[in-house]
Amino acid sequence: MKSILVPVGSSKNAQSHLQYAVDFAQAFGAKLYVVQIYNVYTKSGTMIKVDHILERESLDFLNRHISTVDTKDVEVIVKTFKGKLINTLELVCKTLDVDLILLEPRTNSIKDEVYLGKTSGKIIKQTNIPALIIPEGFKYKPINSILMALKSATIKKEGVLDPLKAIKTQYKSALNLLLVKTPFYNEGDFDVAEELKLLVDSTSTSENATTFQGVLENYKDNNPDMLCVVRRKRGFFTKLWEKNSILKKDFHASTLPVLVLSGLK
């Protein structure tokens, strides 16, 4: 893992989130891109563009933000971009060859009951970039155990497991694979791909209506340091396909980091 990106909003948790990102990047010897994306506006009633003003203010904000944390020996690169959030973020990640995005659950939501706010939810829902969601106020610690929940262990995409491999290798983590049999189960779904099999330390099964419910039923018994799931339109984040935000009451495992891989197929 060489490049990690942190999109910065205006949340009260921004400082602790950035410190976690620095600590995490240091563990991997990765460079850290701290970015802010803003929309393009023109001044009402005139043709005077204010792009340069927004860019300058955004850069000033990011530099002040970085000055509040201990950057250690991590290479921190500040960048601002104009454009629509999702399209711009995908282009930026591709251009900068980003391996992982570190997300705050809520960037500007003031509702305590919200787990994923609209911005973070939109990034998880609408992009295919690997992301690590860090709980609010969470302090960095080694990831010694991982619970990975899947309803199908078939892998067709190349490189989709790379972020998981990097984390497991770095921390020598124990990986428990939870295979959840849902009503959409197909013959062969539990045939674990060789690439994944090499990473797994133990395997358990559960029968539930959704992968999400399987995790809620099993994660406490596993007591992992990180949960790993994959993007599927009718998968773990089913609720996010209905709304961009998700409530804490609907996701009781909101106190641990969640690694979201791009779809396996």
Coordinates of C-alpha atoms in Angstrom, one line a residue:
M1 CA 0.0 0.0 0.0
K2 CA 1.8 3.1 -1.3
S3 CA -0.8 5.9 -1.6
I4 CA -3.7 6.7 0.8
L5 CA -6.2 9.5 0.3
V6 CA -8.2 11.4 3.0
P7 CA -11.1 13.6 1.8
V8 CA -11.5 16.4 4.3
G9 CA -14.8 17.9 5.3
S10 CA -15.8 20.2 8.1
S11 CA -16.6 17.7 10.9
K12 CA -15.7 18.0 14.5
N13 CA -13.9 14.7 14.2
A14 CA -11.6 15.8 11.3
Q15 CA -8.5 16.3 13.5
S16 CA -8.6 12.8 15.1
H17 CA -9.5 11.3 11.8
L18 CA -6.5 12.9 10.1
Q19 CA -4.2 11.8 13.0
Y20 CA -5.4 8.2 12.5
A21 CA -4.7 8.5 8.8
V22 CA -1.1 9.7 9.5
D23 CA -0.5 6.8 11.9
F24 CA -2.0 4.3 9.5
A25 CA 0.1 5.6 6.6
Q26 CA 3.2 5.5 8.7
A27 CA 2.7 1.8 9.4
F28 CA 2.8 1.1 5.7
G29 CA 5.4 3.7 4.7
A30 CA 2.7 5.2 2.4
K31 CA 2.3 8.8 1.2
L32 CA -0.9 10.5 2.4
Y33 CA -2.9 12.8 0.1
V34 CA -5.2 15.2 2.0
V35 CA -7.7 16.6 -0.4
Q36 CA -10.8 18.8 -0.5
I37 CA -13.2 18.9 -3.4
Y38 CA -15.3 22.0 -4.0
N39 CA -17.9 22.9 -6.6
V40 CA -17.5 25.5 -9.3
Y41 CA -19.5 28.7 -8.8
T42 CA -19.9 32.1 -10.4
K43 CA -20.7 35.2 -8.4
S44 CA -24.4 35.9 -8.6
G45 CA -25.3 38.6 -11.2
T46 CA -21.7 38.8 -12.6
M47 CA -19.4 36.8 -14.8
I48 CA -16.6 37.0 -12.3
K49 CA -15.5 33.5 -11.4
V50 CA -14.5 32.8 -7.8
D51 CA -12.7 29.5 -8.5
H52 CA -9.3 30.9 -7.5
I53 CA -10.8 32.3 -4.3
L54 CA -12.3 28.9 -3.4
E55 CA -9.0 27.1 -4.3
R56 CA -6.9 29.5 -2.1
E57 CA -9.3 29.2 0.8
S58 CA -9.4 25.4 0.5
L59 CA -5.6 25.1 0.4
D60 CA -5.3 27.5 3.4
F61 CA -7.9 25.4 5.3
L62 CA -6.1 22.1 4.6
N63 CA -2.7 23.5 5.6
R64 CA -4.1 24.8 8.9
H65 CA -5.8 21.4 9.4
I66 CA -2.6 19.5 8.9
S67 CA -0.7 21.8 11.3
T68 CA -3.0 20.5 14.1
V69 CA -1.7 16.9 13.9
D70 CA 1.7 15.2 14.3
T71 CA 2.6 14.2 10.7
K72 CA 5.6 12.2 12.0
D73 CA 7.8 11.1 9.0
V74 CA 4.8 10.7 6.7
E75 CA 4.9 12.4 3.3
V76 CA 1.7 14.5 3.4
I77 CA 0.5 16.1 0.1
V78 CA -2.2 18.7 0.1
K79 CA -4.4 19.0 -3.0
T80 CA -7.7 20.8 -3.8
F81 CA -9.9 19.9 -6.8
K82 CA -13.0 21.5 -8.3
G83 CA -15.9 19.4 -9.6
K84 CA -18.7 17.1 -8.6
L85 CA -17.7 14.9 -5.6
I86 CA -18.0 11.4 -7.0
N87 CA -16.7 11.9 -10.5
T88 CA -13.8 14.1 -9.3
L89 CA -12.9 11.7 -6.5
E90 CA -12.7 8.7 -8.9
L91 CA -10.6 10.7 -11.4
V92 CA -8.3 11.9 -8.6
C93 CA -7.8 8.3 -7.2
K94 CA -7.0 7.0 -10.6
T95 CA -4.6 9.8 -11.5
L96 CA -2.8 9.6 -8.1
D97 CA -2.8 5.8 -8.1
V98 CA -4.5 5.7 -4.7
D99 CA -4.7 2.3 -3.0
L100 CA -7.2 3.2 -0.3
I101 CA -9.5 6.0 0.9
L102 CA -9.8 6.7 4.6
L103 CA -13.3 8.0 5.4
E104 CA -15.0 9.6 8.3
P105 CA -18.4 8.1 8.9
R106 CA -19.9 11.6 9.1
T107 CA -18.3 14.6 7.5
N108 CA -20.8 17.2 8.6
S109 CA -23.9 15.5 10.0
I110 CA -24.9 16.8 13.5
K111 CA -27.2 13.9 14.1
D112 CA -25.7 11.6 16.7
E113 CA -27.9 8.7 15.5
V114 CA -26.3 8.8 12.0
Y115 CA -23.5 6.2 11.3
L116 CA -22.7 7.1 7.7
G117 CA -23.6 10.7 6.6
K118 CA -24.7 11.6 3.1
T119 CA -21.2 12.4 1.8
S120 CA -19.5 9.3 3.2
G121 CA -22.5 7.2 2.2
K122 CA -22.4 8.6 -1.3
I123 CA -18.7 7.7 -1.6
I124 CA -19.3 4.1 -0.4
K125 CA -22.5 3.7 -2.5
Q126 CA -21.4 5.3 -5.8
T127 CA -17.7 4.6 -6.2
N128 CA -15.7 1.4 -6.5
I129 CA -12.6 2.6 -4.7
P130 CA -11.5 0.5 -1.7
A131 CA -12.3 2.4 1.5
L132 CA -11.6 2.1 5.2
I133 CA -14.3 3.7 7.4
I134 CA -12.8 4.9 10.7
P135 CA -15.2 5.4 13.7
E136 CA -15.4 8.9 15.2
G137 CA -12.6 9.6 17.7
F138 CA -11.0 6.2 17.0
K139 CA -7.3 6.0 18.0
Y140 CA -4.9 4.1 15.9
K141 CA -3.9 0.6 17.0
P142 CA -2.7 -2.5 15.2
I143 CA -5.3 -4.6 13.4
N144 CA -4.7 -8.0 15.0
S145 CA -7.9 -9.7 13.9
I146 CA -10.3 -9.3 10.9
L147 CA -13.8 -10.6 10.3
M148 CA -14.6 -10.8 6.6
A149 CA -18.2 -11.4 5.7
L150 CA -19.3 -12.7 2.3
K151 CA -22.4 -14.3 0.8
S152 CA -20.2 -15.5 -2.1
A153 CA -16.5 -16.3 -2.0
T154 CA -16.2 -16.3 -5.8
I155 CA -13.5 -13.9 -7.0
K156 CA -13.3 -12.8 -10.7
K157 CA -11.7 -9.3 -10.4
E158 CA -7.9 -9.1 -10.3
G159 CA -6.4 -7.2 -7.4
V160 CA -9.6 -6.8 -5.5
L161 CA -8.1 -8.4 -2.3
D162 CA -4.9 -6.2 -2.4
P163 CA -5.9 -3.8 0.4
L164 CA -6.9 -6.8 2.6
K165 CA -3.6 -8.6 1.8
A166 CA -1.6 -5.5 2.6
I167 CA -3.3 -5.0 6.0
K168 CA -3.0 -8.7 6.9
T169 CA 0.6 -8.8 5.9
Q170 CA 1.5 -5.6 7.8
Y171 CA -0.1 -6.5 11.1
K172 CA 0.1 -10.3 10.7
S173 CA -3.7 -10.3 11.4
A174 CA -5.8 -13.4 11.9
L175 CA -8.6 -13.5 9.3
N176 CA -11.9 -15.2 10.0
L177 CA -14.1 -15.7 7.0
L178 CA -17.8 -15.6 7.7
L179 CA -19.9 -17.1 4.9
V180 CA -23.5 -16.1 5.1
K181 CA -26.1 -18.2 3.4
T182 CA -28.9 -15.9 2.2
P183 CA -32.1 -16.6 0.2
F184 CA -30.0 -15.7 -2.9
Y185 CA -27.5 -18.5 -2.3
N186 CA -26.3 -20.3 -5.4
E187 CA -24.5 -23.6 -5.6
G188 CA -20.8 -23.0 -5.4
D189 CA -21.0 -19.6 -3.5
F190 CA -19.2 -21.1 -0.6
D191 CA -16.3 -22.5 -2.7
V192 CA -13.6 -20.2 -1.5
A193 CA -11.3 -18.9 -4.2
E194 CA -7.7 -20.0 -3.9
E195 CA -6.4 -16.5 -3.6
L196 CA -8.7 -15.9 -0.6
K197 CA -8.1 -19.3 0.9
L198 CA -4.4 -18.5 1.3
L199 CA -5.4 -15.5 3.5
V200 CA -8.0 -17.2 5.7
D201 CA -7.1 -18.5 9.2
S202 CA -10.6 -19.8 10.1
T203 CA -14.0 -20.1 8.5
S204 CA -17.5 -20.1 9.9
T205 CA -21.0 -20.1 8.3
S206 CA -24.3 -18.5 9.2
E207 CA -27.7 -18.5 7.7
N208 CA -29.4 -15.1 7.6
A209 CA -31.7 -13.0 5.4
T210 CA -28.7 -10.7 4.5
T211 CA -25.0 -10.5 4.9
F212 CA -25.6 -7.5 7.1
Q213 CA -27.7 -9.6 9.6
G214 CA -25.1 -12.3 9.5
V215 CA -22.5 -9.8 10.7
L216 CA -24.7 -8.4 13.4
E217 CA -25.3 -11.9 14.7
N218 CA -21.6 -13.0 14.7
Y219 CA -19.3 -10.0 15.1
K220 CA -19.4 -9.9 18.9
D221 CA -18.4 -13.5 19.2
N222 CA -15.4 -12.8 16.9
N223 CA -14.5 -9.5 18.6
P224 CA -12.5 -8.4 15.6
D225 CA -10.3 -5.2 15.3
M226 CA -11.7 -4.7 11.8
L227 CA -14.7 -5.8 9.7
C228 CA -14.2 -6.4 6.0
V229 CA -17.0 -6.5 3.5
V230 CA -17.4 -6.0 -0.3
R231 CA -19.6 -3.8 -2.4
R232 CA -22.6 -5.4 -4.1
K233 CA -25.8 -3.7 -5.1
R234 CA -27.7 -6.1 -3.0
G235 CA -25.0 -7.0 -0.5
F236 CA -23.8 -5.8 2.9
F237 CA -24.7 -2.2 2.4
T238 CA -28.1 -2.9 1.0
K239 CA -29.6 0.0 3.1
L240 CA -27.2 2.3 1.4
W241 CA -28.7 1.5 -2.0
E242 CA -31.9 3.0 -0.7
K243 CA -30.5 6.1 1.0
N244 CA -27.0 7.7 1.2
S245 CA -27.1 7.9 5.0
I246 CA -27.3 4.9 7.4
L247 CA -28.2 5.0 11.1
K248 CA -26.2 3.6 14.0
K249 CA -29.2 1.6 15.1
D250 CA -29.0 -0.2 11.8
F251 CA -25.4 -0.9 12.2
H252 CA -24.4 -1.9 15.7
A253 CA -20.8 -2.6 14.7
S254 CA -20.1 1.1 14.4
T255 CA -17.3 1.1 16.9
L256 CA -14.7 -0.7 14.7
P257 CA -13.0 0.2 11.4
V258 CA -14.8 -1.2 8.3
L259 CA -12.8 -2.1 5.2
V260 CA -15.0 -1.9 2.1
L261 CA -13.5 -3.7 -0.9
S262 CA -14.7 -3.2 -4.5
G263 CA -17.0 -6.0 -5.8
L264 CA -15.3 -9.4 -6.2
K265 CA -17.1 -10.2 -9.5

